[in-house]
Short mmCIF file of C-alpha atoms in Angstrom, two decimals:
data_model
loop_
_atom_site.label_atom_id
_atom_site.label_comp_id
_atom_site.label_asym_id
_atom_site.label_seq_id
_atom_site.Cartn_x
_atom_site.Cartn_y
_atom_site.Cartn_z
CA UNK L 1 10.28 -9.74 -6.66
CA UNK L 2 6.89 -10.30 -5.79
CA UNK L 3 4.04 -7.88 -5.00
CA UNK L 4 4.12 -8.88 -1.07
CA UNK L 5 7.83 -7.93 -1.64
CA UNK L 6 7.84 -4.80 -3.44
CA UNK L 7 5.09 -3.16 -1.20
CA UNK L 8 7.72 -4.33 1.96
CA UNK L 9 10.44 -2.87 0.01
CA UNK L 10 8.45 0.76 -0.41
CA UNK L 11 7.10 0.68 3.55
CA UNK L 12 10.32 -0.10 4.98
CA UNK L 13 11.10 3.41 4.87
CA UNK L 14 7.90 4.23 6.91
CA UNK L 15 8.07 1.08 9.44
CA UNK L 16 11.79 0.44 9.77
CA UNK L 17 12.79 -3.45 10.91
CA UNK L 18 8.85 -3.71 12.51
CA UNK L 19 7.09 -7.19 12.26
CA UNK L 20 3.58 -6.10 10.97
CA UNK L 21 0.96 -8.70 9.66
CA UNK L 22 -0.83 -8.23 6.21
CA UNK L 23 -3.56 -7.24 7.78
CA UNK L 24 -2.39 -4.91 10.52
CA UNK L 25 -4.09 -0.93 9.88
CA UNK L 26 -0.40 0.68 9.00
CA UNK L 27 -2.55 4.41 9.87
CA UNK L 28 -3.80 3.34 12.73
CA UNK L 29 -0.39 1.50 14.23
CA UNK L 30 0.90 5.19 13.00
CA UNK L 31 3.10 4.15 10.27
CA UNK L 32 1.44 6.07 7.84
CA UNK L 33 -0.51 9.14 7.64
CA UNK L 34 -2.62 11.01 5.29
CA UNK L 35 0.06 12.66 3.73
CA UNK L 36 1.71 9.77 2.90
CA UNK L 37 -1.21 8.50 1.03
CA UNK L 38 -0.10 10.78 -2.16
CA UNK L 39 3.29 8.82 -1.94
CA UNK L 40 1.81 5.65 -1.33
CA UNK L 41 -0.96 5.68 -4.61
CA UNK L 42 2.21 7.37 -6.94
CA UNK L 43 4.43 4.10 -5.78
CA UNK L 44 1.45 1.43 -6.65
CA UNK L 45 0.51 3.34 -9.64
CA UNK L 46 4.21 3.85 -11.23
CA UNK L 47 5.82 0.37 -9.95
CA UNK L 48 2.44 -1.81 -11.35
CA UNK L 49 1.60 0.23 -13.96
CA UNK L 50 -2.29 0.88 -12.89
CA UNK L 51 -4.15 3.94 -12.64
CA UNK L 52 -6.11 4.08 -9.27
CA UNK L 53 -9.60 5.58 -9.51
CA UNK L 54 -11.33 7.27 -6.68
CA UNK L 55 -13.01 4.63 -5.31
CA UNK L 56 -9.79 2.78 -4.97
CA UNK L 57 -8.34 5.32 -2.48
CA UNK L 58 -9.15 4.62 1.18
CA UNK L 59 -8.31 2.53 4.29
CA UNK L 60 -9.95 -0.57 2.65
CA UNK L 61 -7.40 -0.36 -0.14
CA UNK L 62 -4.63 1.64 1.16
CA UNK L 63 -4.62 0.37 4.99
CA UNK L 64 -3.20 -2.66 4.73
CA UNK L 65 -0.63 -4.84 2.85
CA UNK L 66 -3.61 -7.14 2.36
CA UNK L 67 -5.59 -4.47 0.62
CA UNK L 68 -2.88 -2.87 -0.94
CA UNK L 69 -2.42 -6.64 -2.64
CA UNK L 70 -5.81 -6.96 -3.33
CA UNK L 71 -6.03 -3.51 -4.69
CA UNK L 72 -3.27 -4.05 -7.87
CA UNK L 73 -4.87 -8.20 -8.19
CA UNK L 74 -7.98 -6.07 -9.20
CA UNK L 75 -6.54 -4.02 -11.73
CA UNK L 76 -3.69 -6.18 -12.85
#
Protein backbone atom coordinates (compact mmCIF):
# COMPACT_ATOMS: atom_id res chain seq x y z
CA UNK A 1 0.00 0.00 0.00
CA UNK A 2 1.12 3.28 -0.78
CA UNK A 3 1.27 6.47 1.31
CA UNK A 4 -1.78 8.13 -0.79
CA UNK A 5 -3.40 4.79 0.29
CA UNK A 6 -2.69 4.37 3.80
CA UNK A 7 -3.60 8.05 4.73
CA UNK A 8 -7.24 7.12 2.68
CA UNK A 9 -7.34 4.04 4.64
CA UNK A 10 -6.91 6.09 8.24
CA UNK A 11 -9.50 9.14 7.02
CA UNK A 12 -12.10 6.91 5.85
CA UNK A 13 -13.28 6.69 9.24
CA UNK A 14 -13.59 10.56 9.44
CA UNK A 15 -14.98 11.16 5.69
CA UNK A 16 -16.94 8.00 4.98
CA UNK A 17 -17.41 7.13 0.93
CA UNK A 18 -16.70 11.27 0.21
CA UNK A 19 -14.75 12.17 -3.03
CA UNK A 20 -12.20 14.75 -1.62
CA UNK A 21 -9.14 16.03 -3.72
CA UNK A 22 -5.51 16.00 -2.27
CA UNK A 23 -5.70 19.26 -1.78
CA UNK A 24 -9.14 19.88 -0.34
CA UNK A 25 -8.77 21.63 3.65
CA UNK A 26 -10.28 18.24 5.45
CA UNK A 27 -10.87 21.06 8.77
CA UNK A 28 -12.35 23.34 6.92
CA UNK A 29 -14.83 20.85 4.72
CA UNK A 30 -15.39 19.67 8.60
CA UNK A 31 -13.95 16.31 8.40
CA UNK A 32 -11.60 16.86 10.94
CA UNK A 33 -11.23 18.90 13.94
CA UNK A 34 -8.71 19.87 16.41
CA UNK A 35 -9.16 17.05 18.44
CA UNK A 36 -8.57 14.80 15.91
CA UNK A 37 -5.24 16.26 15.24
CA UNK A 38 -3.73 14.10 18.35
CA UNK A 39 -5.10 10.99 16.41
CA UNK A 40 -4.07 12.10 13.20
CA UNK A 41 0.02 12.94 14.18
CA UNK A 42 -0.06 9.32 16.47
CA UNK A 43 -1.30 7.48 13.00
CA UNK A 44 1.58 9.26 10.70
CA UNK A 45 4.06 8.93 13.40
CA UNK A 46 3.40 5.04 14.34
CA UNK A 47 2.41 3.75 10.64
CA UNK A 48 5.80 5.70 8.96
CA UNK A 49 7.87 5.47 11.67
CA UNK A 50 8.77 9.44 11.99
CA UNK A 51 8.71 11.62 14.85
CA UNK A 52 6.86 14.95 14.01
CA UNK A 53 8.42 18.08 15.51
CA UNK A 54 6.51 21.17 16.31
CA UNK A 55 6.88 22.90 13.39
CA UNK A 56 5.46 20.01 11.52
CA UNK A 57 2.02 20.31 13.23
CA UNK A 58 -0.43 22.65 11.50
CA UNK A 59 -2.90 23.11 8.60
CA UNK A 60 0.06 23.30 6.11
CA UNK A 61 1.05 19.79 7.11
CA UNK A 62 -1.91 18.30 8.64
CA UNK A 63 -4.77 19.94 6.32
CA UNK A 64 -4.51 18.14 3.49
CA UNK A 65 -3.68 14.71 1.95
CA UNK A 66 -1.21 16.72 -0.11
CA UNK A 67 0.55 17.99 2.96
CA UNK A 68 0.09 15.14 4.94
CA UNK A 69 2.22 13.38 1.82
CA UNK A 70 4.56 15.94 1.72
CA UNK A 71 4.93 15.98 5.41
CA UNK A 72 6.33 11.99 5.81
CA UNK A 73 8.43 12.63 1.94
CA UNK A 74 10.29 15.14 4.28
CA UNK A 75 11.15 12.98 6.96
CA UNK A 76 11.21 9.67 5.23
Amino acid sequence: MNTKDKIMNFLSTYIGSEKINDNDNLFELGFLTSLDVLDLVDFIENEFNIELDDDDIGMRYLGTIAGMMELIDKHC
